[in-house]
XYZ file of C-alpha atoms in Angstrom:
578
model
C -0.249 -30.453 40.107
C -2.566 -33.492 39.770
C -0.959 -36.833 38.779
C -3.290 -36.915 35.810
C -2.034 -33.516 34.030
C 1.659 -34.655 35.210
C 1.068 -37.797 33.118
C -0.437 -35.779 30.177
C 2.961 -33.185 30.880
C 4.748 -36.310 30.653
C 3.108 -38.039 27.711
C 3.648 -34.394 25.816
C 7.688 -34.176 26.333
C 7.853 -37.433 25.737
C 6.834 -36.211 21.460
C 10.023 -33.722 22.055
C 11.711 -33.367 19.218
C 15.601 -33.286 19.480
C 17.782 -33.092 15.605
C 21.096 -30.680 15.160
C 21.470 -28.494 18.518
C 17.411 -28.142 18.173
C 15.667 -28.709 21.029
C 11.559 -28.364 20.097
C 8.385 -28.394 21.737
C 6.481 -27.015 18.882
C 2.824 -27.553 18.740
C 2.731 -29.979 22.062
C -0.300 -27.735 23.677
C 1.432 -27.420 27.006
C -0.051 -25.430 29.551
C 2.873 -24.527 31.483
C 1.848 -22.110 34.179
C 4.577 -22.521 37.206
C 8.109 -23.633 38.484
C 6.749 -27.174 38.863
C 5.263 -27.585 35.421
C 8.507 -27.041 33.552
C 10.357 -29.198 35.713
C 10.545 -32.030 33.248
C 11.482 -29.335 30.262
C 13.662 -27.618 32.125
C 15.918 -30.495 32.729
C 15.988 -31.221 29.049
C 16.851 -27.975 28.079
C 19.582 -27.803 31.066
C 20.917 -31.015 30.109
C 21.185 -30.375 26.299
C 24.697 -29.415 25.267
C 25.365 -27.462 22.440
C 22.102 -26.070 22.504
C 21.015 -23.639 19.393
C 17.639 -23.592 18.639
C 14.401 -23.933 21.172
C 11.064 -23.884 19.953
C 8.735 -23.465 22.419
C 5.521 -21.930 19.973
C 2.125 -23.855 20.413
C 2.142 -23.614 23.762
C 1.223 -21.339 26.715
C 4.044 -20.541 29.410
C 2.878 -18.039 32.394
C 4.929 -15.910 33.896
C 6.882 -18.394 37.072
C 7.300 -21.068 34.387
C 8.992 -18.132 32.205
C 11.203 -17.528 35.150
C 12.230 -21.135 35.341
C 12.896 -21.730 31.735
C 15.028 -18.595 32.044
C 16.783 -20.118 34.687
C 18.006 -22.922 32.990
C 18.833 -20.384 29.867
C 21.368 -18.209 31.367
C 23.902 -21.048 30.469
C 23.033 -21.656 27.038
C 25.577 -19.348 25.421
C 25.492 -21.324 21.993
C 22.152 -20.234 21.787
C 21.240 -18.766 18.415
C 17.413 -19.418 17.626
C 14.495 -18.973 19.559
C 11.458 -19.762 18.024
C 8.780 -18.455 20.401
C 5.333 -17.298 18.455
C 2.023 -18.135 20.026
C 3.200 -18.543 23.477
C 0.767 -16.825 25.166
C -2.637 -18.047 24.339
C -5.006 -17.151 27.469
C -2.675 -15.257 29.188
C -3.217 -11.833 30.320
C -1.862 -9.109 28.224
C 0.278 -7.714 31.711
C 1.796 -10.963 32.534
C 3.056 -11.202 28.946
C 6.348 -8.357 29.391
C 7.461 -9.814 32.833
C 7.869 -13.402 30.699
C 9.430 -11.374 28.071
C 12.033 -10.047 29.941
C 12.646 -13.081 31.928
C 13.814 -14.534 29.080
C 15.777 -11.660 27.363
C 17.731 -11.434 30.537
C 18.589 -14.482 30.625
C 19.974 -14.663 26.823
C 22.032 -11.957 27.889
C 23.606 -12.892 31.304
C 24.230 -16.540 28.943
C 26.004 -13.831 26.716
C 23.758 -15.830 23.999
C 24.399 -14.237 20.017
C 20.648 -14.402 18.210
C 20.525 -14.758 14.748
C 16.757 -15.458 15.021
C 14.127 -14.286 17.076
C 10.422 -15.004 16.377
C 7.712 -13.771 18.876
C 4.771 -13.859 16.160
C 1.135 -14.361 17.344
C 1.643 -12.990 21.004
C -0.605 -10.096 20.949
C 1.198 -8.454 23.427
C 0.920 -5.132 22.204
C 3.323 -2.002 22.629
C 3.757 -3.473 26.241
C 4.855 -6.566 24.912
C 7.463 -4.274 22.981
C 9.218 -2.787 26.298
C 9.245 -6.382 27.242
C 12.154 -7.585 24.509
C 13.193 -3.548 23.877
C 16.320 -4.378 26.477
C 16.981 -7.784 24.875
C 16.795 -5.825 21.721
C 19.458 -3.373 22.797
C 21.960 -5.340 24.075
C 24.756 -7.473 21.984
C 22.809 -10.950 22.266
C 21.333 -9.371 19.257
C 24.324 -7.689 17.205
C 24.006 -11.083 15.356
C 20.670 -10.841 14.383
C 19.282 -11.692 11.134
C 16.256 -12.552 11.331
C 13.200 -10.503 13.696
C 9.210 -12.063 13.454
C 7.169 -10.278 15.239
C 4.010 -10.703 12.734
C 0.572 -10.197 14.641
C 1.690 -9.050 17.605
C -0.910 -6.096 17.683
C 2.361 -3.488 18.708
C 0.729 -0.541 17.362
C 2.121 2.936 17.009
C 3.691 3.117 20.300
C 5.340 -0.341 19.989
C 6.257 0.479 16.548
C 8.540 3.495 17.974
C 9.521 1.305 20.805
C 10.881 -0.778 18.350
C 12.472 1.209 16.022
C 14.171 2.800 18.321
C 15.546 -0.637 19.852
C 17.051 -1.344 16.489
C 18.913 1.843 15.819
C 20.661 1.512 19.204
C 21.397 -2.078 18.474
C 22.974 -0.988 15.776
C 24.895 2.314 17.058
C 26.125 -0.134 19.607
C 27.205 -2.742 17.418
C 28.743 -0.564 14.723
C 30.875 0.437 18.238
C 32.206 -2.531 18.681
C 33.354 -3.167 14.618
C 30.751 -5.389 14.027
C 26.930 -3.941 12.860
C 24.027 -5.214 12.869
C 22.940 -6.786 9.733
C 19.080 -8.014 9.879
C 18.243 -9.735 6.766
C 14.537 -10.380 7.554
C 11.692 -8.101 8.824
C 8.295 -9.587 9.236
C 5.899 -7.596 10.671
C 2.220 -7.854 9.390
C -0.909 -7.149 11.074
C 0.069 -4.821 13.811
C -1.716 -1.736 13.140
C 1.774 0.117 13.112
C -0.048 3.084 10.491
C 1.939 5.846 9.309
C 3.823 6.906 12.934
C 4.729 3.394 13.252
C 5.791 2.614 9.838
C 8.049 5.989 9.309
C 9.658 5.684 12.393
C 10.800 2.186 11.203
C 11.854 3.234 8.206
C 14.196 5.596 9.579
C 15.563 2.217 11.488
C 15.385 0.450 8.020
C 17.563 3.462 6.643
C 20.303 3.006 9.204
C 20.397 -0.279 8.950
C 21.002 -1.061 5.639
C 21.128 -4.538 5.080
C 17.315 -5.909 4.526
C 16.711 -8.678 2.061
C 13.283 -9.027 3.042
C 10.719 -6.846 4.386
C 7.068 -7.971 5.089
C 4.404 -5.170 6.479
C 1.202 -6.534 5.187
C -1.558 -4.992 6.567
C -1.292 -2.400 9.159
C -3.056 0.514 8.361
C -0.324 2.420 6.512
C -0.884 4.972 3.414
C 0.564 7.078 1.423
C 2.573 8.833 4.362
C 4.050 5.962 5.866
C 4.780 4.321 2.527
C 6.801 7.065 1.229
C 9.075 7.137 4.118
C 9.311 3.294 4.097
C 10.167 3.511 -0.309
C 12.799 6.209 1.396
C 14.496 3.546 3.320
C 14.437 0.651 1.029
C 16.541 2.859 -1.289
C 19.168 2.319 1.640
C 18.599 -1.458 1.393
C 20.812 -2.461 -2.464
C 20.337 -6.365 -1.163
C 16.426 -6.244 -1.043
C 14.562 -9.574 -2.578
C 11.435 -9.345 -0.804
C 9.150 -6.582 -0.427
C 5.746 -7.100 0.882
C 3.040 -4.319 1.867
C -0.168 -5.917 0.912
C -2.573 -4.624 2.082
C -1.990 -0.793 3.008
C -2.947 2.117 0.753
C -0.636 3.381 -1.568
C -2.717 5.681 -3.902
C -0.546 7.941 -6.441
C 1.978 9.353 -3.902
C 2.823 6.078 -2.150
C 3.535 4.296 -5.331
C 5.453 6.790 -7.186
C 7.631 7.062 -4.214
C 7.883 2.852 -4.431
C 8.534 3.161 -7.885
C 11.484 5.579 -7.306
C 12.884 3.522 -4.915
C 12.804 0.201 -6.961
C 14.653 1.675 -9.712
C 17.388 1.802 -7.366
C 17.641 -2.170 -6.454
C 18.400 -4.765 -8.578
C 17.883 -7.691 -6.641
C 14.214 -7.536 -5.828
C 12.799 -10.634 -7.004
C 9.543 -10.608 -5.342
C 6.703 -7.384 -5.089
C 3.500 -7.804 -3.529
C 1.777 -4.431 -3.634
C -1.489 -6.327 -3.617
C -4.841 -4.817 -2.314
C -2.527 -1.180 -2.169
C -5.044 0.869 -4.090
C -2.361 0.915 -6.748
C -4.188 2.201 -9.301
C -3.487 3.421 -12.913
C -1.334 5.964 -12.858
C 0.613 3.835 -9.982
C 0.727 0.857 -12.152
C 1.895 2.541 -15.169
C 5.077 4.104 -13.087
C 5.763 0.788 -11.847
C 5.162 0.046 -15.270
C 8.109 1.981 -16.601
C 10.125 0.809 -13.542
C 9.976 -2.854 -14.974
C 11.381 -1.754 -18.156
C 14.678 -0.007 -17.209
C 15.122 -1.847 -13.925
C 14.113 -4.795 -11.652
C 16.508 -7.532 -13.821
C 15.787 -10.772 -12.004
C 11.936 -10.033 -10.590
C 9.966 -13.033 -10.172
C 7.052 -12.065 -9.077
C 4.869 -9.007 -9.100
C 1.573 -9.048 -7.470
C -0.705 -6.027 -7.933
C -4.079 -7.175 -7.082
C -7.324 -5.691 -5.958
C -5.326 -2.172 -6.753
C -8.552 -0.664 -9.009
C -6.301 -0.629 -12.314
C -7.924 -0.262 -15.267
C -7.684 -2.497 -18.741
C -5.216 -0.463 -20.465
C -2.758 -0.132 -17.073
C -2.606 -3.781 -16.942
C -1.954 -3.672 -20.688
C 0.853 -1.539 -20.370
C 2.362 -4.232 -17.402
C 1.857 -6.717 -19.375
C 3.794 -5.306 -21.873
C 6.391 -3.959 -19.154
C 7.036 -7.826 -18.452
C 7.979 -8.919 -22.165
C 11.483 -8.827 -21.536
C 11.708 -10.065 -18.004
C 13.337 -13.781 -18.435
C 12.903 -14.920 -14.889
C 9.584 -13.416 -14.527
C 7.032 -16.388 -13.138
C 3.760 -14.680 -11.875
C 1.835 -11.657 -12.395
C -0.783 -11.370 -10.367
C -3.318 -8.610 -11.896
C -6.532 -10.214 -10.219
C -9.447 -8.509 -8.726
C -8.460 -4.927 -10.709
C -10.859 -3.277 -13.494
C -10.533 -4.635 -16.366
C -14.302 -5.828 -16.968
C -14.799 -9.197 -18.948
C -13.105 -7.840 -22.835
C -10.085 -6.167 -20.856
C -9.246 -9.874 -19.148
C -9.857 -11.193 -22.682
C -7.171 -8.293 -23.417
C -4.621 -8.890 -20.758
C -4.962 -12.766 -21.698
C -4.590 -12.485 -24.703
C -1.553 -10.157 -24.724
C 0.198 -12.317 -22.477
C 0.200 -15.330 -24.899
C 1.533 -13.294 -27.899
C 4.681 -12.752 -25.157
C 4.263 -16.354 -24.472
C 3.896 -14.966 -21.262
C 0.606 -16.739 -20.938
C 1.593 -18.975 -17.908
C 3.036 -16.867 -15.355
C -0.413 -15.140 -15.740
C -2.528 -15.177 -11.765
C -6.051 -16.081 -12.558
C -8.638 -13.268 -13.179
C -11.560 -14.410 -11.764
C -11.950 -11.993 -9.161
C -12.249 -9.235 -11.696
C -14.275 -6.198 -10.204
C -15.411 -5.062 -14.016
C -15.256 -2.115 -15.567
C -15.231 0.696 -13.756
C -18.118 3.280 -13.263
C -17.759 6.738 -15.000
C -18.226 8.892 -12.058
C -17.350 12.528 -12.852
C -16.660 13.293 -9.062
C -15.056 10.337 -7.859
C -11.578 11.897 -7.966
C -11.716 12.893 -4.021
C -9.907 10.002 -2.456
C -7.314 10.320 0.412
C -5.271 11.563 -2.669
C -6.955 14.919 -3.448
C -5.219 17.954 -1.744
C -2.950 18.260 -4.165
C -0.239 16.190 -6.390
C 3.081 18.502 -5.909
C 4.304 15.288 -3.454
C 3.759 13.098 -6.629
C 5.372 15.175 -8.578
C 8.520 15.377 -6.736
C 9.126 11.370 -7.085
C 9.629 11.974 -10.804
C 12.839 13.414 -10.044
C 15.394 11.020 -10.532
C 17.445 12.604 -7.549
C 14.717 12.684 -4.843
C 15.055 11.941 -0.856
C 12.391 11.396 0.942
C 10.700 14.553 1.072
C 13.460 16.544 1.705
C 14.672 14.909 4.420
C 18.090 12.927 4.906
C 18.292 10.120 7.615
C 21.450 10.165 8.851
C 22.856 6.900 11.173
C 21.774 7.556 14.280
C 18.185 7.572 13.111
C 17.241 11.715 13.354
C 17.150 13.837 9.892
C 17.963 16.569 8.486
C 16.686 19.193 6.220
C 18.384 18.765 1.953
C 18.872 22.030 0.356
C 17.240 22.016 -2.755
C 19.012 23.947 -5.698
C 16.649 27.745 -6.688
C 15.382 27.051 -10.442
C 16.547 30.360 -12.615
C 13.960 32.655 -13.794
C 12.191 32.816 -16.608
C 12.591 35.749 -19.451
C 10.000 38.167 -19.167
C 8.656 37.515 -22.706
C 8.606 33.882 -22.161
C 6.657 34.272 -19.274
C 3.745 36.282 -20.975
C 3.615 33.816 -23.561
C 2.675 30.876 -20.774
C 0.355 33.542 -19.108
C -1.727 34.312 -22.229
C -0.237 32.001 -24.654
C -0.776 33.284 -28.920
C 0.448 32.488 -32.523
C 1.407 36.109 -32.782
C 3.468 36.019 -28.925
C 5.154 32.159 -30.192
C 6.160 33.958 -33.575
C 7.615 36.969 -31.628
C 9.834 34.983 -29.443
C 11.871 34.110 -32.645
C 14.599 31.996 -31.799
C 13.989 31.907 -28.195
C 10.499 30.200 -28.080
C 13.034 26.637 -27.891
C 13.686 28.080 -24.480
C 10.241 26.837 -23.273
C 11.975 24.081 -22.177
C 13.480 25.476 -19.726
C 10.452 26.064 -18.592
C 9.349 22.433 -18.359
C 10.557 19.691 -16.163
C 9.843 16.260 -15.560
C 9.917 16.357 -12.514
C 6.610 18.532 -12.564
C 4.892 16.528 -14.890
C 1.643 18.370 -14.655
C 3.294 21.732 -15.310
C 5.109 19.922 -18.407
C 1.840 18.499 -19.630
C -0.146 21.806 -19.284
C 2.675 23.966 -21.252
C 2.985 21.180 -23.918
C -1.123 21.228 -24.561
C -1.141 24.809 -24.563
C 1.504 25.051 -27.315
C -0.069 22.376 -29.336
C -3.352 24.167 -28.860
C -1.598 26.788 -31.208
C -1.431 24.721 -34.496
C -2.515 26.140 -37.457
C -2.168 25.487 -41.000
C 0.031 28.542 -41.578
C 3.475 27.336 -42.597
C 5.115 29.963 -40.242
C 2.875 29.242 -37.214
C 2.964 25.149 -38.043
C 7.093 24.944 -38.024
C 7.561 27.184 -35.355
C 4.726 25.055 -33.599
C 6.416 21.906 -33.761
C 10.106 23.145 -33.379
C 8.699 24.068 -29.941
C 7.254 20.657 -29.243
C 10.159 19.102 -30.134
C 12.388 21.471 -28.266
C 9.988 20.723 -24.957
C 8.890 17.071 -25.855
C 12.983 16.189 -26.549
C 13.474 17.011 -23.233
C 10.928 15.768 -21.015
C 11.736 12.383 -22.902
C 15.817 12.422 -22.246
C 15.418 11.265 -18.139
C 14.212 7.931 -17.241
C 11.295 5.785 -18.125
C 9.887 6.709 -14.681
C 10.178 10.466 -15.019
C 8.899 9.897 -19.003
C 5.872 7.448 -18.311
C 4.564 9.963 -15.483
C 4.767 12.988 -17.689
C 2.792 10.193 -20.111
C 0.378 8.957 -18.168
C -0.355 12.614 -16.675
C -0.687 13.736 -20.186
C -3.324 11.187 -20.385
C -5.162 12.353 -17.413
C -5.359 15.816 -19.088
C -6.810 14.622 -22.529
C -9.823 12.636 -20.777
C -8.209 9.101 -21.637
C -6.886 8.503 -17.967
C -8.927 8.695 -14.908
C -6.407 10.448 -12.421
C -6.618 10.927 -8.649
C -6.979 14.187 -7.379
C -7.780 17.865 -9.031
C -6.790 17.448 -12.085
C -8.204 20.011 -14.882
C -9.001 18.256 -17.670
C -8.807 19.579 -21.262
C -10.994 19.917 -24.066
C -9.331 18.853 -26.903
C -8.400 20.571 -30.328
C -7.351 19.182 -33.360
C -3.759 20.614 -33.438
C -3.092 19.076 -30.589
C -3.822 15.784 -31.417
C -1.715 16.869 -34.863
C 1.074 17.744 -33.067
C 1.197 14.483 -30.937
C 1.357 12.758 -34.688
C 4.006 14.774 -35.556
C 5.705 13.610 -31.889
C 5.561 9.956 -32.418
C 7.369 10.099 -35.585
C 10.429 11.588 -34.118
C 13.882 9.999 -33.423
C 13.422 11.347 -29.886
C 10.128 9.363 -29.077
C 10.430 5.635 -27.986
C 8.511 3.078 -29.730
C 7.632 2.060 -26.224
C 6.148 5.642 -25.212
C 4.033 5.370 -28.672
C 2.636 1.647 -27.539
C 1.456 3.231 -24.817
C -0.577 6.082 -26.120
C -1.767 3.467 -28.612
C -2.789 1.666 -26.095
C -4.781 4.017 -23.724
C -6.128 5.791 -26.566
C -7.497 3.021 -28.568
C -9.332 2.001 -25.133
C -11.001 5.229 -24.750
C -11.968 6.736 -28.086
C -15.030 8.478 -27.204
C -12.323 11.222 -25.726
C -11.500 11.995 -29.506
C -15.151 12.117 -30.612
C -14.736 16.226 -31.170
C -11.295 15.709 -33.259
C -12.059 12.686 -35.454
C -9.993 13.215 -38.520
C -6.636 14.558 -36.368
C -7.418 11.187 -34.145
C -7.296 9.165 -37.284
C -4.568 10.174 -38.653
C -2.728 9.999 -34.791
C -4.246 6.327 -34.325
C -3.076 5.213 -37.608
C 0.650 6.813 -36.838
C 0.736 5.572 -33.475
C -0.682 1.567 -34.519
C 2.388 2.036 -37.427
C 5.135 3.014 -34.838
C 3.758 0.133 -32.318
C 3.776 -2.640 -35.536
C 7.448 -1.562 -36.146
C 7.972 -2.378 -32.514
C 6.806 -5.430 -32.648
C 8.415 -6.637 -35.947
C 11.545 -5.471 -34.219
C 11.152 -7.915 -31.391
């Protein structure tokens, strides 16, 4: 080594900085590529007592000087936190596991207990993975708490590698009466996509004990985010839950929204630049309101929602007293829908905790076949995170990380005459049921919400100005509507918003037959709103879409009337209530 770089070496220890067990070399620049040029740091780490923390990120360490600084390790047995990201800069991608393991072997000849362990900004791939997987395994890391591994490009592979690491830390430290209980999980930008992503949420699942979880940007959609919604379920002591930056669409947020109605410590969401959308931001929507008690901040930006989604947020938020920030920036609200938002979250006196909305993409294009997004095959997955008792697609994770198939309960059958009512669906057929036409609802769940929606329409569709057909009309809508409105605000704002979809005021993903509209059923929905059974809440939010898109009621105009003027009533009581 020349005597110039040993007096630069020299200059850069000599900035070491040494406070509380913490011996750092953050940031120094060091290019430490053998034996000879970690003498100096090697004897400082050797000679430090009581040593619990080394940070050695900022600088570049080759695979001898690994070896050397593992030497001196494997007698650090107070060791807790190693701070280690961007310690590899220039160095090939093979040499980068050898220094890995170097290291983790010497942690656990020291018999050294992590709590922390960040390796962010390597780039060593799923390689890079196999280099800490033994570390990983062993009981230097039953203590763990916190795991960075943010930009470390692991991929799918590394992503499995990983997973897998974790369950068998914590089978092996749920051995020996003590499991593992990570608190923090930052991985971002590591192109993990849906393989990656599921098979650490079946890690997530067994673990149980996450407070925060970030997973921005890597590739994952609707797939990978329902399995990972699974497995925060299994996490009650969740804060922190960031995904920005994947793509949720209808499925993956639906599933989210199921699973947040189980926690009630989240206090931060960032679903931002998720492809949220409407209908995904109207079930988080109803989330808001029956759950999520101490939520600070909820960021759902660049997510293509609409004016009237964000309106029904907004409104979501009203009684959320530690609420600081809602992001809604970069959606589709066009220039009078930010007006809108704004001006909805000062009558809250919300008005602060309001993100800027100067990214607004405007309002969005009416395109008749833009419904064909990675959403379209078809909804029934959707559907199924309405029900209040889902699992993640059927499956159960059990603790050693494999699942297993959930029996789902056979719905009865359906009467005969019911049945030919739905098929071909009359006055005269309603009027013959008699007293059993309240038994459509058995028919109706809202679990399905877009066979609830369709059977509700098609009664409505009925109405007629004949006393018998009118009450036996709306006893029927009442029977189903009564019903479908009983379960949770999730289950009752997707039936809603699907609803909405089917009457032209929604733009939905996927194939979703619209109507074309009648005045009885409009009439009907008046006669709805006015009943015990229907929220005040539930009415603000038909108000709201359908106030936004009127030209969908052009062919009904007097039954709209009359339902605008019932619904702005029921939303005015709301408000003098509050």
């Amino acid at each position: 080594m020349a005597s110039d770089d040993i007096a630069l070496l020299a200059d850069a220890l000599s900035k070491t900085h040494v406070v509380d067990g913490e011996l750092s070399y953050k940031g120094l620049g060091l290019k430490l590529d053998n034996a000879e040029s970690v003498e100096e740091l090697v004897c400082e780490v050797e000679q430090y007592h009581g040593l619990r923390a080394l940070r050695l990120e900022g600088n570049t360490v080759g695979v001898d000087a690994a070896r050397a600084i593992a030497k001196a390790l494997e007698s650090k047995d107070q060791l807790q936190r190693c701070y280690w990201s961007d310690m590899f800069t220039g160095r090939l991608r093979s040499e980068i596991p050898t220094a890995l393991r170097s290291l983790g072997s010497a942690l656990i000849s020291a018999g050294a207990r992590l709590t922390e362990l960040d390796l962010s900004d390597n780039a060593f791939g799923p390689d890079g993975v196999k280099g800490i997987e033994q570390l990983l395994k062993s009981p230097s890391c039953h203590t763990l708490r916190e795991l960075r591994l943010n930009n470390c490009g692991m991929g799918i592979g590394g992503g499995r590698i990983l997973a897998e690491a974790l369950i068998e830390c914590h089978r092996q430290s749920l051995t020996h009466g003590a499991p593992l209980k990570l608190r923090v999980f930052i991985a971002g930008r590591n192109r993990l996509e849906n393989e990656g992503a599921s098979a650490l949420a079946k890690a997530f699942q067994v673990i149980g004990s996450l407070e925060e979880v970030h997973m921005p940007q890597n590739g994952i959609n609707y797939a990978g985010v329902m399995a990972l919604a699974s497995a925060m379920r299994h996490n009650p002591e969740l804060r922190h839950l960031n995904l920005n930056d994947n793509t949720f669409t209808k499925r993956g947020t639906l599933a989210m929204a199921q699973a947040l109605r189980h926690l009630r410590n989240v206090q931060v969401i960032n679903f931002g630049d998720c492809l949220v959308r409407s209908e995904g931001a109207i079930a988080l929507a109803a989330v808001l309101r029956e759950g999520l008690p101490i939520l600070k901040e909820l960021n759902l930006s660049f997510g293509e929602i609409t004016e009237a989604a964000a309106l029904v947020v907004a409104q979501a938020v009203a009684d959320k007293p530690h609420m600081e920030k809602v992001d809604l920036n970069g959606n589709c609200l066009g220039e009078e829908g930010c007006e809108a938002l704004r001006e909805a979250m000062e009558n809250m006196d919300k008005g602060d905790i309001l993100a800027s909305l100067s990214d607004d993409e405007g309002e969005p294009e009416d395109e008749e076949n833009d419904d064909d997004d990675d959403d379209d095959d078809d909804d029934d997955d959707a559907s199924d995170y309405c029900n209040e008792d889902n699992e993640e697609d059927g499956d159960i994770v059990e603790e050693n990380g494999k699942t297993r198939k959930d029996d789902s309960p056979v719905k009865p059958q359906c009467p005969a005459e019911i049945m030919s009512f739905l098929s071909c669906p009359s006055a005269e057929k309603l009027l013959q049921l008699g007293e059993m036409k309240t038994n459509l609802q058995q028919t109706v769940d809202a679990s399905d919400p877009h066979k609830a929606a369709d059977v509700l329409l098609k009664i409505a569709s009925l109405y007629s100005e004949d006393p018998e057909t009118k009450t036996a009309v709306f006893e029927t809508i009442d029977a189903v509507l009564k019903k479908l409105l009983s379960g949770s605000d999730l289950q009752s704002y997707c039936f809603l918003s699907t609803l909405l979809v089917m009457m032209g005021f929604l733009k939905g993903e996927g194939k979703v037959k619209k109507v074309s509209l009648v005045p009885g059923q409009l009439l009907c929905l008046e006669h709805a709103v006015q009943q015990e059974y229907f929220p005040q809440h539930h009415a603000l939010m038909l108000y709201t879409f359908m106030s936004k898109n009127s030209e969908a009621l052009e062919s009904c105009s007097s039954a709209s009337e009359n339902l605008s003027s019932t619904l702005e009533k029921k939303c005015h009581e709301q408000r003098l209530s509050h």
